[in-house]
């Protein structure tokens, strides 16, 4: 008997699980999200260690091997496992280095858009009504334009480059954060804990950043995951239209644009960069679904 | 109802002015002198330069320029293209039917597949079918559509040779625009095979443009159906002994359609953004391709006008959806 009870004591945790553990429990309930997480991690590691992993310099041209197919097709060799492009550059090396650009774009865009958006959203949530109205009307104006079109026009003003594409995409994505933050701030502001903090003499900055913001973060984190994938997709689309990263940058969208004329001759120069974009974006979206379930039970889709 | 309509219209006006202001600012924040930039390598004589300064009104004070622009917009005057010298308004509305035709076909494709898929997934919730459909929807949602277009071209145009790669109709056929919709015009022309050719040209672009809306509609239909299926009146309908087809199809779907229709209405923005990529790849002569070409030609009056008109169309559709939603659902009106 004593044996059994001590066994129960050993298996049943006596303390409340840590926040991370609790998060992971909900997150791992969603199998797709876990797969997404591991794929995302793999792409991330590829991006970090691109220099070590890539067999060649992504810009090195082997002219005598131009448009060589992948190894499993006749004419392909293990020398270039995924074939070469029209200038004889190794596809595998270019794809590996491309992961860097996509991550870079995703991280920078999300950080810029989220920081700006959260700040403006907090201000709008706490501001007097007239300022709130002005801010929200401004956001409505930005949202009236289809995002890719506005980004395209902005890049036309700033000049085509990866940096300008990132600025444009961040600007276009920002209103979503503003709306989300403002909505949750307004929801939280009238709650008792905020009023008691106010009564206790907390200043406005403390009230905004320490009291209210941490309680608004869940939907914002989910939005961050979703806009990470939007940023990668839009940057690739701009690259594809010739308005993002410029050749010879091994950015996946730009690679697709370069390869367009070989669409009916060399399937691998088309298929592989797009597949890389799809896998990365899909893994992030899978993760985003899991994050939403774990962080924001209110939004949980049945 | 009238008050609701009025309040929606009142918020529309500042947004309209703001959107006009952004497109007005577009040409003026370009680095360097916009006229010199537009002229590019061709260069300009001093006389021509001064003439253009006057035509664009750059010699006027800024507020005067904006006022002229705003009154011009209201009267349908968006200036002339720098390249063709035709009014931007005319160019837009000659090309718009092509984009509208493509977008309509895309959204019909998305609805015809997406709504049944969502209903089936909801009815068989958690089963294999549900999981397979929803995974596919997520793949569609994550799809870089410009790549998807190229893949479809490789398979259907390259390997199978079923569909043409670009344009709206075969070169063999020629007839005048009547409605601007190729499907209708080709029928009206009475030429043998013209309609078939138009359909063949439409298939791939419609699939490409409809893919993301398809995924969104399928997901939205599923979650709306799931919500409705747990309502009391569904249980009552089941208890009355109605067949499950009748319950799911008639009672549930009808009530689940409201959020789905909203999502469809609000996907105009997605369609317009998608049209830019789809039209560029398939050389579809619509406003998306026109915008991209104009950006590359530095035809800034066109870019400016197109930006404004597309935003206005998106805003008008969103406003209509909002108003219709308020009409169907009185709860929204009260807020």
Coordinates of C-alpha atoms in Angstrom, one line a residue, chain A residues 31 137 140-150 152-153 156-157 233 236-237 240-243 253 256 260 263-264 267 270-275 277-278 281-282 285-286 289 292 301-302, chain B residues 11 14-15 18-19 22 26 29-31 125 131 138-139 141-144 146-147 150-151 153-154 158 219 222-223 226 269 272-273 276-277 280-281 291-292 295-296 300 307 310-311 314-315:
Chain A
X31 CA 0.6 17.7 -34.0
X137 CA -8.6 56.6 -39.5
X140 CA -8.0 52.6 -42.2
X141 CA -6.4 54.5 -45.0
X142 CA -3.4 52.3 -45.1
X143 CA -5.6 49.2 -44.9
X144 CA -7.7 50.4 -47.9
X145 CA -4.8 49.6 -50.2
X146 CA -4.2 46.0 -51.1
X147 CA -0.9 45.3 -49.2
X148 CA 1.2 44.1 -52.1
X149 CA 0.1 47.1 -54.2
X150 CA 1.0 49.6 -51.6
X152 CA 4.9 47.9 -54.7
X153 CA 4.2 51.7 -54.9
X156 CA 8.7 52.4 -56.7
X157 CA 9.4 55.5 -54.6
X233 CA 5.7 35.7 -49.0
X236 CA 9.5 36.9 -52.4
X237 CA 6.6 38.3 -54.5
X240 CA 9.7 38.0 -58.2
X241 CA 8.4 41.2 -59.7
X242 CA 11.9 42.6 -59.8
X243 CA 11.1 45.1 -57.0
X253 CA 11.7 35.1 -55.1
X256 CA 12.3 32.4 -59.4
X260 CA 11.1 32.2 -65.4
X263 CA 9.9 27.3 -67.2
X264 CA 9.4 24.7 -69.9
X267 CA 11.8 22.3 -64.1
X270 CA 11.5 26.8 -61.0
X271 CA 10.3 24.1 -58.6
X272 CA 13.0 24.2 -55.9
X273 CA 13.0 27.8 -54.8
X274 CA 9.2 27.9 -54.7
X275 CA 9.2 24.7 -52.7
X277 CA 9.2 29.3 -49.8
X278 CA 6.2 27.0 -49.5
X281 CA 5.7 29.6 -44.9
X282 CA 3.7 26.4 -44.2
X285 CA 1.5 28.9 -40.4
X286 CA 1.3 25.5 -38.8
X289 CA -2.2 27.7 -35.4
X292 CA -3.1 30.5 -31.1
X301 CA -11.1 27.1 -33.2
X302 CA -13.2 24.1 -32.5
Chain B
X11 CA -16.4 57.4 -41.7
X14 CA -12.2 61.0 -44.3
X15 CA -10.8 57.7 -45.5
X18 CA -6.9 60.3 -47.0
X19 CA -6.5 57.8 -49.8
X22 CA -1.7 59.4 -50.3
X26 CA 3.0 59.6 -54.3
X29 CA 7.7 62.4 -52.6
X30 CA 9.7 60.7 -55.4
X31 CA 13.3 61.5 -54.9
X125 CA -15.0 16.7 -37.9
X131 CA -7.8 16.5 -41.6
X138 CA -3.4 25.3 -45.1
X139 CA -1.0 24.5 -47.9
X141 CA -3.1 29.4 -47.7
X142 CA 0.7 29.3 -47.6
X143 CA 1.1 29.1 -51.3
X144 CA 3.4 31.6 -53.1
X146 CA 3.5 33.2 -58.5
X147 CA 5.3 29.9 -58.1
X150 CA 4.6 28.5 -62.9
X151 CA 4.1 24.9 -61.7
X153 CA 2.2 26.1 -66.5
X154 CA 4.9 23.4 -66.4
X158 CA 4.3 22.1 -70.9
X219 CA -11.5 27.2 -43.4
X222 CA -15.8 24.8 -41.6
X223 CA -15.5 26.9 -38.5
X226 CA -19.0 23.9 -36.5
X269 CA -8.1 43.2 -51.5
X272 CA -6.5 42.7 -56.4
X273 CA -3.0 42.0 -54.9
X276 CA -0.9 41.9 -59.9
X277 CA 1.1 38.6 -59.8
X280 CA 2.0 39.5 -64.8
X281 CA 2.7 35.8 -65.2
X291 CA 0.2 48.8 -62.8
X292 CA 3.4 46.7 -62.8
X295 CA 5.9 51.2 -62.5
X296 CA 8.7 49.9 -64.7
X300 CA 3.8 57.9 -62.5
X307 CA -3.5 53.2 -56.8
X310 CA -8.0 50.3 -56.8
X311 CA -8.2 51.5 -53.3
X314 CA -11.7 47.9 -52.4
X315 CA -13.2 50.6 -50.0

